Coordinates of C-alpha atoms in Angstrom, one line a residue:
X714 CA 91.3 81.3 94.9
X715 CA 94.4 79.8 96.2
X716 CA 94.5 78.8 100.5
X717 CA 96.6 80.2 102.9
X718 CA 99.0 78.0 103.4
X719 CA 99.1 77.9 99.7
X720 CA 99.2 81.8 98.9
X721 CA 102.2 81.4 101.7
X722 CA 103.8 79.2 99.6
X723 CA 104.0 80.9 96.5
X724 CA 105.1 84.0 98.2
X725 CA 107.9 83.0 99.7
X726 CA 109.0 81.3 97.1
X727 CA 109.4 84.5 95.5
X728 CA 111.8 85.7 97.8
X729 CA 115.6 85.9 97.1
X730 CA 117.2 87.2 100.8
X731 CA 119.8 90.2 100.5
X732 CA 122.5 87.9 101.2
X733 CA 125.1 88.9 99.0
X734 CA 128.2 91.7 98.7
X735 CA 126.2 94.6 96.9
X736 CA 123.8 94.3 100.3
X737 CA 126.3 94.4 102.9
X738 CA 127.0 97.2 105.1
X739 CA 129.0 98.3 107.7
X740 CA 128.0 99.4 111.0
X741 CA 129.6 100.6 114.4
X742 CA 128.5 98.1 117.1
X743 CA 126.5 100.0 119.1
X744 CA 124.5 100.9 115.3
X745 CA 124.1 97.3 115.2
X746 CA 121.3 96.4 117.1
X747 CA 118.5 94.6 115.0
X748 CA 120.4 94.4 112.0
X749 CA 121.4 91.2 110.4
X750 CA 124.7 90.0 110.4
X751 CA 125.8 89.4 107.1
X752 CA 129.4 87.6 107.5
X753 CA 130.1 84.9 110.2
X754 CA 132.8 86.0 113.1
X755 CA 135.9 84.5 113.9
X756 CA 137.5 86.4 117.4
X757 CA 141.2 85.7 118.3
X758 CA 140.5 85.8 122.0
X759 CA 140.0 83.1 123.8
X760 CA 136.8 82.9 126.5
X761 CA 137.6 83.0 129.3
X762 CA 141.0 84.8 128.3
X763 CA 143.0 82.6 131.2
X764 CA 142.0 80.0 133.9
X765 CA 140.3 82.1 136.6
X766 CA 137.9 81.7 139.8
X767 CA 134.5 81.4 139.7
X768 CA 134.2 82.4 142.8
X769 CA 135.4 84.5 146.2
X770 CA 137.9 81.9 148.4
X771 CA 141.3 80.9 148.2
X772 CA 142.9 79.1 145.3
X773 CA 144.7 75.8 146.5
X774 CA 146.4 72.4 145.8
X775 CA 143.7 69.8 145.5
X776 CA 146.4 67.3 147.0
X777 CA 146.9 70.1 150.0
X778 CA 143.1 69.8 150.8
X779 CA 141.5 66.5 149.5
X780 CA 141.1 65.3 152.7
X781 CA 139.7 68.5 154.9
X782 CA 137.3 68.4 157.1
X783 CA 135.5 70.6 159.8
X784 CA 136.8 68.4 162.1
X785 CA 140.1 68.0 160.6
X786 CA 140.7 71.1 158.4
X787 CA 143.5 71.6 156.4
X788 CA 145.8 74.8 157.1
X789 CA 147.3 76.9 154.6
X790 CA 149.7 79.8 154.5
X791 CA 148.3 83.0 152.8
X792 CA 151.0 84.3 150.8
X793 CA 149.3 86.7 148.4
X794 CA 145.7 88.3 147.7
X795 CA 144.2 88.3 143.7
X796 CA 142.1 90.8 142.9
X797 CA 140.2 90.5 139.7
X798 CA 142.2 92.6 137.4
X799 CA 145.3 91.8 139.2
X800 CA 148.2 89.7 138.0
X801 CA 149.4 86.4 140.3
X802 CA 152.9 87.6 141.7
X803 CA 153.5 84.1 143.2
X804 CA 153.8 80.6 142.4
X805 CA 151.8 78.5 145.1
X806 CA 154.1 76.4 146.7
X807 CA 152.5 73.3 149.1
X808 CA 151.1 74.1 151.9
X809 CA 150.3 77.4 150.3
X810 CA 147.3 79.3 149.0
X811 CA 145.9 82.6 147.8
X812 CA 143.0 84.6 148.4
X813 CA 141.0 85.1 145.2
X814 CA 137.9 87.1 143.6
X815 CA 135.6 85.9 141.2
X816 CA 137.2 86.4 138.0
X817 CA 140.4 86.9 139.3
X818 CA 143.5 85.0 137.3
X819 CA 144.4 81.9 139.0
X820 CA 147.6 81.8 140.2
X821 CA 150.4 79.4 139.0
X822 CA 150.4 75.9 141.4
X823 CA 146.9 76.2 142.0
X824 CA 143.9 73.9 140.6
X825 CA 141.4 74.3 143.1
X826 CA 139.2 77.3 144.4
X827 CA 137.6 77.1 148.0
X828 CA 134.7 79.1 148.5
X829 CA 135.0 81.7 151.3
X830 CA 132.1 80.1 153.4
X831 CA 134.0 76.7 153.7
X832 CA 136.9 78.6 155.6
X833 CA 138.0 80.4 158.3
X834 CA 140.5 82.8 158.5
X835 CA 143.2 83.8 161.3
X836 CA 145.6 85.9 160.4
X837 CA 147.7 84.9 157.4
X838 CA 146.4 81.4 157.8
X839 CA 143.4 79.9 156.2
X840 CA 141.7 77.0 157.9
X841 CA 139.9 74.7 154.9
X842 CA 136.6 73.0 156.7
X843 CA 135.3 71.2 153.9
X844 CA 137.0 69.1 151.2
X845 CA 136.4 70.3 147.8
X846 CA 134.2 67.3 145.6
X847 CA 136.8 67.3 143.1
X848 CA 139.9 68.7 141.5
X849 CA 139.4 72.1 139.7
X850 CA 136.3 72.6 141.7
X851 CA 135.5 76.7 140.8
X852 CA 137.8 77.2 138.4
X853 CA 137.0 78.5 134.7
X854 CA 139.4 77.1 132.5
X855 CA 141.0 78.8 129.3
X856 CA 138.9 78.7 126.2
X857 CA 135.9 76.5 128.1
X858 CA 133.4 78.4 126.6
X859 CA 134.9 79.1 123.4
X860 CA 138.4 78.7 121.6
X861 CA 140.3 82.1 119.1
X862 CA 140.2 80.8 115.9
X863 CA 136.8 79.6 115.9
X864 CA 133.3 80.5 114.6
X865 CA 131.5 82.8 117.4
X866 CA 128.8 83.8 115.3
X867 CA 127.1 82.9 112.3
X868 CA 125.9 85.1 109.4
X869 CA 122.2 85.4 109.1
X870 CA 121.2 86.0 112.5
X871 CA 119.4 89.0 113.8
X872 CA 121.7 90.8 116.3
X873 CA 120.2 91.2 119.9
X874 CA 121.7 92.7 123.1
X875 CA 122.9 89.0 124.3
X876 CA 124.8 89.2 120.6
X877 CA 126.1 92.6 121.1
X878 CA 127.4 91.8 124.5
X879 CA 129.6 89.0 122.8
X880 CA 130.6 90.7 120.2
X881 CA 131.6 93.9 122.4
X882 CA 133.5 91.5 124.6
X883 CA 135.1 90.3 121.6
X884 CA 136.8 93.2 120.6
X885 CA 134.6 93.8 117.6
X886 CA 134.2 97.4 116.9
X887 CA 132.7 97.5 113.8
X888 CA 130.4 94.2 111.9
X889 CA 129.3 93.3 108.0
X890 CA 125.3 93.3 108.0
X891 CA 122.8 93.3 105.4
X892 CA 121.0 96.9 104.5
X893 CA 117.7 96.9 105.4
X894 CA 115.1 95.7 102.9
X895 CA 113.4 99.3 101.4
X896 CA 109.8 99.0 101.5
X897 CA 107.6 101.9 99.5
X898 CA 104.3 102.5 101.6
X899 CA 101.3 103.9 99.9
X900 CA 97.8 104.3 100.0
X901 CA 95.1 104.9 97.7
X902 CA 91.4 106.4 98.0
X903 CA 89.6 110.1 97.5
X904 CA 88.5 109.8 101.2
X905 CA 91.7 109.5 102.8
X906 CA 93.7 112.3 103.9
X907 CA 96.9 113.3 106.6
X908 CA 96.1 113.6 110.4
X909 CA 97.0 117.6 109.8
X910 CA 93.8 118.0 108.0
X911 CA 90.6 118.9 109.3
X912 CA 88.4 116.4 108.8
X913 CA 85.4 116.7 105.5
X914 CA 81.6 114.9 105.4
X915 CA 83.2 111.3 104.2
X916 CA 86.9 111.5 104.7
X917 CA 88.6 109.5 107.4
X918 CA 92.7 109.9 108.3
X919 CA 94.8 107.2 106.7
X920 CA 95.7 105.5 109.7
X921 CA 97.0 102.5 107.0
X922 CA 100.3 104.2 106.9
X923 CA 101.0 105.0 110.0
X924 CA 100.3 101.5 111.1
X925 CA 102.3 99.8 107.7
X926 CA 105.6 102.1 108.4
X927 CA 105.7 101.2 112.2
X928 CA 105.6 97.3 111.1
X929 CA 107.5 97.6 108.3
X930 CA 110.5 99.2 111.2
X931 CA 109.6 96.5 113.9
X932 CA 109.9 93.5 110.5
X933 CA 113.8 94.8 110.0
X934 CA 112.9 96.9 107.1
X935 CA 113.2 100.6 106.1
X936 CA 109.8 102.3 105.1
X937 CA 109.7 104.8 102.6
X938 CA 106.5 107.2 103.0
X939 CA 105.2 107.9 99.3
X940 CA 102.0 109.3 100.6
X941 CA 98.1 109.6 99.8
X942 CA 97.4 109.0 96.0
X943 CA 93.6 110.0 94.5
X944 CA 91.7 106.6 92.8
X945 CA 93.1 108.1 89.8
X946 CA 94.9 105.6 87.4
X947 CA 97.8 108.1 85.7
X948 CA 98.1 109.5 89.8
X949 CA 98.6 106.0 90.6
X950 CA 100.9 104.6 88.3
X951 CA 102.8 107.8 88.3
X952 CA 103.4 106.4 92.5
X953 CA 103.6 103.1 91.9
X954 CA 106.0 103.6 89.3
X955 CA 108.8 105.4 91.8
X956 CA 108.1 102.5 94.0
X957 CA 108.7 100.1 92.1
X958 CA 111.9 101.8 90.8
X959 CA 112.9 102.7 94.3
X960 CA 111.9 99.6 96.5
X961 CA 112.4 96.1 97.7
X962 CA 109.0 95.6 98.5
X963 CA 105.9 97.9 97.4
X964 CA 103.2 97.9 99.7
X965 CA 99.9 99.7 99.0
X966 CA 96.7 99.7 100.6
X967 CA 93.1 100.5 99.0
X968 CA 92.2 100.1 95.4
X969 CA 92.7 96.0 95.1
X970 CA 89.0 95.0 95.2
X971 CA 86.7 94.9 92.4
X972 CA 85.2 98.3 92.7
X973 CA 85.0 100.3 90.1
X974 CA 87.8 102.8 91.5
X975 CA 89.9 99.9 92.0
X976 CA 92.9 100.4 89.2
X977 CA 95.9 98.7 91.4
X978 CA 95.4 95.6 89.5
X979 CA 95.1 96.9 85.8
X980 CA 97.9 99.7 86.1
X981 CA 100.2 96.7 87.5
X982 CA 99.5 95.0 84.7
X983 CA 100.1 98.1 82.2
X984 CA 103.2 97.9 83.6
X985 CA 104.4 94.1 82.5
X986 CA 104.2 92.9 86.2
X987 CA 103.3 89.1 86.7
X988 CA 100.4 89.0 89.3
X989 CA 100.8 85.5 91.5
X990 CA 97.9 86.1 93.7
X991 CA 94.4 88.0 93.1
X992 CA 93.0 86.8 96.4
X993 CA 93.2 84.7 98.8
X994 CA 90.4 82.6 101.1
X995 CA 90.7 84.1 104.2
X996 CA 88.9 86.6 106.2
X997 CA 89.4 89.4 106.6
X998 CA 92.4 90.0 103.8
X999 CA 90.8 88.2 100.7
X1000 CA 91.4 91.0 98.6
X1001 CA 95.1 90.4 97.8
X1002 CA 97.3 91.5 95.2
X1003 CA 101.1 89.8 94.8
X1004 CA 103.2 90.9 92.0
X1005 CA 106.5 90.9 90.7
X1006 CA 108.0 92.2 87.5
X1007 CA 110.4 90.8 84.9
X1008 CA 113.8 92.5 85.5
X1009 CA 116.5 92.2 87.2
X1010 CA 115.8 92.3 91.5
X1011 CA 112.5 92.7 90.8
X1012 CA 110.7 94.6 93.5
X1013 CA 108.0 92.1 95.4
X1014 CA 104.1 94.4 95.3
X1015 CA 101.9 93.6 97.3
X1016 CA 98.2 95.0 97.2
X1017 CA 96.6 95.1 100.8
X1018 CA 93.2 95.4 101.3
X1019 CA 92.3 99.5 102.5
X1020 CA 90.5 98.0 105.6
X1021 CA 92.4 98.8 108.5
X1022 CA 92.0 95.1 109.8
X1023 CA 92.1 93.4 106.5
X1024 CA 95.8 95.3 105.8
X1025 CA 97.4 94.5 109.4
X1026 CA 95.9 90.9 109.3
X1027 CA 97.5 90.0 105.9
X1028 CA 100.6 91.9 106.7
X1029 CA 101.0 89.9 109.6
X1030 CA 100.4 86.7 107.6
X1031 CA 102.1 87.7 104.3
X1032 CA 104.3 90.8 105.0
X1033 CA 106.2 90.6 107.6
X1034 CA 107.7 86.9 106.8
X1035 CA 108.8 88.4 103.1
X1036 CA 111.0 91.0 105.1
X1037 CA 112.2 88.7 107.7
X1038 CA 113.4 86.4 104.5
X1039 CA 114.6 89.3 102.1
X1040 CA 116.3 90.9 104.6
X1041 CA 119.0 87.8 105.1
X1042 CA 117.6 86.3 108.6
X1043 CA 119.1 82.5 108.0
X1044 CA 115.8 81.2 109.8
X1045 CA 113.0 82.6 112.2
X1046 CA 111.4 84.2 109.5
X1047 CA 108.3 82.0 109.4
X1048 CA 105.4 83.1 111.4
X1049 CA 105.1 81.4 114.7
X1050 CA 101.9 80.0 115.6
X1051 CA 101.4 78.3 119.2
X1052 CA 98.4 76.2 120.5
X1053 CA 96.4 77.3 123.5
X1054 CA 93.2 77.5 125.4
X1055 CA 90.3 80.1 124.4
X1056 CA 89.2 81.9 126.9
X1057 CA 86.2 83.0 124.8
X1058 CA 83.8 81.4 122.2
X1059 CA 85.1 82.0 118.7
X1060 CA 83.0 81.7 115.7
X1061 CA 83.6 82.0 112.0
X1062 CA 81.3 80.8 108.9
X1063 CA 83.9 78.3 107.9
X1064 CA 83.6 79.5 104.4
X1065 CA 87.3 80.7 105.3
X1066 CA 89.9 80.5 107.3
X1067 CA 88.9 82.9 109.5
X1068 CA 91.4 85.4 111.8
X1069 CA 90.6 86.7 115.1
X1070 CA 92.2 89.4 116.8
X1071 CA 92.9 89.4 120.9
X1072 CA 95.2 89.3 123.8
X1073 CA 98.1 86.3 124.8
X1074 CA 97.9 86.5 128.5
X1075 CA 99.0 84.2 131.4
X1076 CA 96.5 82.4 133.7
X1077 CA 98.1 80.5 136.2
X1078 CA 101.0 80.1 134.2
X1079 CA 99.3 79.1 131.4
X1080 CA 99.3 81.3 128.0
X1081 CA 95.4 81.4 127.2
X1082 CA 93.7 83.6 124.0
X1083 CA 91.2 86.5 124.6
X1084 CA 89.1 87.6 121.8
X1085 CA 88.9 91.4 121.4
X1086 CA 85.8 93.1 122.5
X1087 CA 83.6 94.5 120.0
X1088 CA 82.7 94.6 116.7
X1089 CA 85.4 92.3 114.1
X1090 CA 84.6 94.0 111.1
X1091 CA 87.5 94.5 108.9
X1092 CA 86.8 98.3 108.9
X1093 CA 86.8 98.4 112.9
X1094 CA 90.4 99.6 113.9
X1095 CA 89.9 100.5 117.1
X1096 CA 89.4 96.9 119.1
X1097 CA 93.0 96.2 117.2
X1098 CA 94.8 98.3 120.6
X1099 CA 96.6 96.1 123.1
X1100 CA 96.1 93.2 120.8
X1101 CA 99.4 90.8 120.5
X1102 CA 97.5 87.6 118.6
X1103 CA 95.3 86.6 116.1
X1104 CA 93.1 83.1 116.3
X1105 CA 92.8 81.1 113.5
X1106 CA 89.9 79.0 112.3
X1107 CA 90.7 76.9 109.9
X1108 CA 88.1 76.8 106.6
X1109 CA 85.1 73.9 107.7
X1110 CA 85.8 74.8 111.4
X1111 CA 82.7 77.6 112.6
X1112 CA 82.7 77.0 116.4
X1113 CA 86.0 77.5 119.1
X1114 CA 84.1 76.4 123.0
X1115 CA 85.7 78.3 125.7
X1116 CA 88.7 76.3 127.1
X1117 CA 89.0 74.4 123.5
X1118 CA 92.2 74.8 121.7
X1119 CA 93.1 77.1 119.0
X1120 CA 96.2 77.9 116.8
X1121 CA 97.2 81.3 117.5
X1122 CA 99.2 83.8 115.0
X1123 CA 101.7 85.6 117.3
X1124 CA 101.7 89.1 116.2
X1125 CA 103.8 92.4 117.6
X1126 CA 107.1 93.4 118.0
X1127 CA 109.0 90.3 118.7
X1128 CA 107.4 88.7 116.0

């Protein structure tokens, strides 16, 4: 039974990203949030566009005011006012100066802003009571921040309101990104059955789906309901089948132990799929099933345990890195672990690296873990609300003290 670390490994090794022109897509800007950029861009404008003020005052001759002083202030003729949006009309002679806005174009013979609150005004004259520290003091030059012509953004990164800003001040209306990676959700077991039905002695609602879609959207990928299927093996491979024909990723839940209603295994097989991974030691999630098949873009399967815990856990672990890959993201695909204080003790038998579900919160500025409250059975769902993190005990280690450290799994939507 292969580790985590190792199981890890050999799964995303697996994965070959979208990253090429059959995958590519394009989108209207405001469509574009979340997606993956799939070609670098290049913008003609320059940032700024032209050398402007970076602040409210009066644009000036450095040599005109170099030596100002509250005691000995420099005075200046006001001969125009800039607006931001407003085009200079006048060339600054000496002894000159403007009144500006922030952003406003700087006006030919100037170098130098003066903020307002190192002035005084009288009329059309400006009394300067401060020398500015240096030359070009509050102005924003020309293609400081970036230069037309240049890369603005690179392909592979996921596209965030900071990134649509730029690219909307850019003049890019339309981008190249990557489709989003299909993933085929399904789960299997006689005593499952839609939240529309009323409940039977030994059924319980497939919550699995609900909860797999939901990720699969917050991962970057597109979910593709196929429903409830029966432990019934033609049923099953009849489901897994379109899946597989129909996805990037097959994800089913149920039916991977060693039960003997448990067909995921043999039907995959049946159908000439190469399975990497069986298990894996960790709890909960050590029933795991990772397949893939020999043609062309082969689909990646993976075989969750039905526990509710068990499937989120090893999607979190497993899962959502393989869409973060396949879907083209250049890095920040890999989960992110962090190290911080327990709140709580945390135990584990140490037979296996061991995952506990709870809260990142602040105390006193510092993050700290909370375990759940409750039972931690991989069957209990509902201590899995309001949860953002999972602890992990590494396989020898069975005790956490309060206040000890512990590597925690961030899990939820920014992750």
């Amino acid at each position: 039974m292969p580790s985590v670390s190792d199981t890890e490994a050999i799964i995303l090794n697996l994965v070959q990203p979208l990253d090429n022109q059959q995958n590519i897509e394009v989108v209207d800007l405001l469509a574009a949030d979340s997606r993956i950029l799939a070609t670098p861009v290049i913008s003609l404008l320059d940032f700024p566009h032209w050398d402007n003020s970076a602040m409210d005052g009066y644009a000036v001759r450095y040599e005109d005011v170099q030596h100002s002083s509250n005691e000995q202030p420099a005075i200046l003729e006001i001969v125009e006012d800039i607006p931001a949006g407003n085009q200079p009309k006048s060339t600054i002679q000496p002894g000159q100066a403007a009144r500006i806005f922030t952003g406003a174009v700087m006006p030919a013979g100037t170098d130098t802003v003066i903020m307002q609150e190192k002035t005084r005004r009288e009329e059309n004259r400006v009394f300067i009571l401060a020398a500015p520290t240096k030359s070009q003091e509050f102005v924003r030059h020309k293609a400081s921040f970036y230069q037309a012509g240049t890369q603005l953004l690179p392909a592979g990164i996921r596209l965030n309101a900071q990134e649509i800003a730029v690219l909307a001040a850019a003049k890019c209306p339309q981008l190249n990104v990557y489709r989003r990676p299909r993933v085929a959700i399904f789960s299997s077991g006689n005593e499952l059955v839609t939240l529309d039905r009323p409940l039977q002695p030994g059924q319980i609602v497939d919550s699995n789906q609900y909860a797999l879609a939901v990720l699969v959207r917050e991962s970057g990928g597109e979910p593709l309901l196929l429903g409830i299927v029966k432990d019934d093996p033609v049923a099953l491979e009849k489901v897994m089948s379109h899946g597989i024909a129909n996805a990037d990723i097959v994800l089913s839940s149920g039916g991977v132990s060693v039960g003997d209603y448990d067909y995921v295994d043999q039907i995959l097989e049946s159908l000439g799929a190469k399975i990497h991974i069986r298990a894996v030691e960790m709890r909960p999630g050590k029933p795991l099933t990772v397949a893939t098949f020999p043609t062309q873009n082969s689909p990646i399967y993976f075989g969750l345990p039905g526990n509710p815990a068990a499937a989120l856990v090893t999607f979190w672990r497993f899962v959502q890195p393989t869409i973060k890959k396949l879907s083209g993201l250049a890095e920040g695909w890999q989960p992110v672990f962090v190290k911080v204080r327990s709140h709580d003790e945390l135990r584990s038998d140490g037979k296996r690296e061991a995952y506990i579900w709870g809260r990142l919160d602040i105390v006193d500025g510092v993050y700290q873990f909370y375990k759940a409250g409750g039972s931690h059975s991989s069957g209990n769902l509902i201590n899995l609300a309001q949860t953002n993190a999972l602890a992990v005990l590494p396989i020898g280690t069975t005790l956490i003290s309060p206040q000890e450290e512990v590597q925690v799994l961030q899990v939820g939507f920014n992750n």
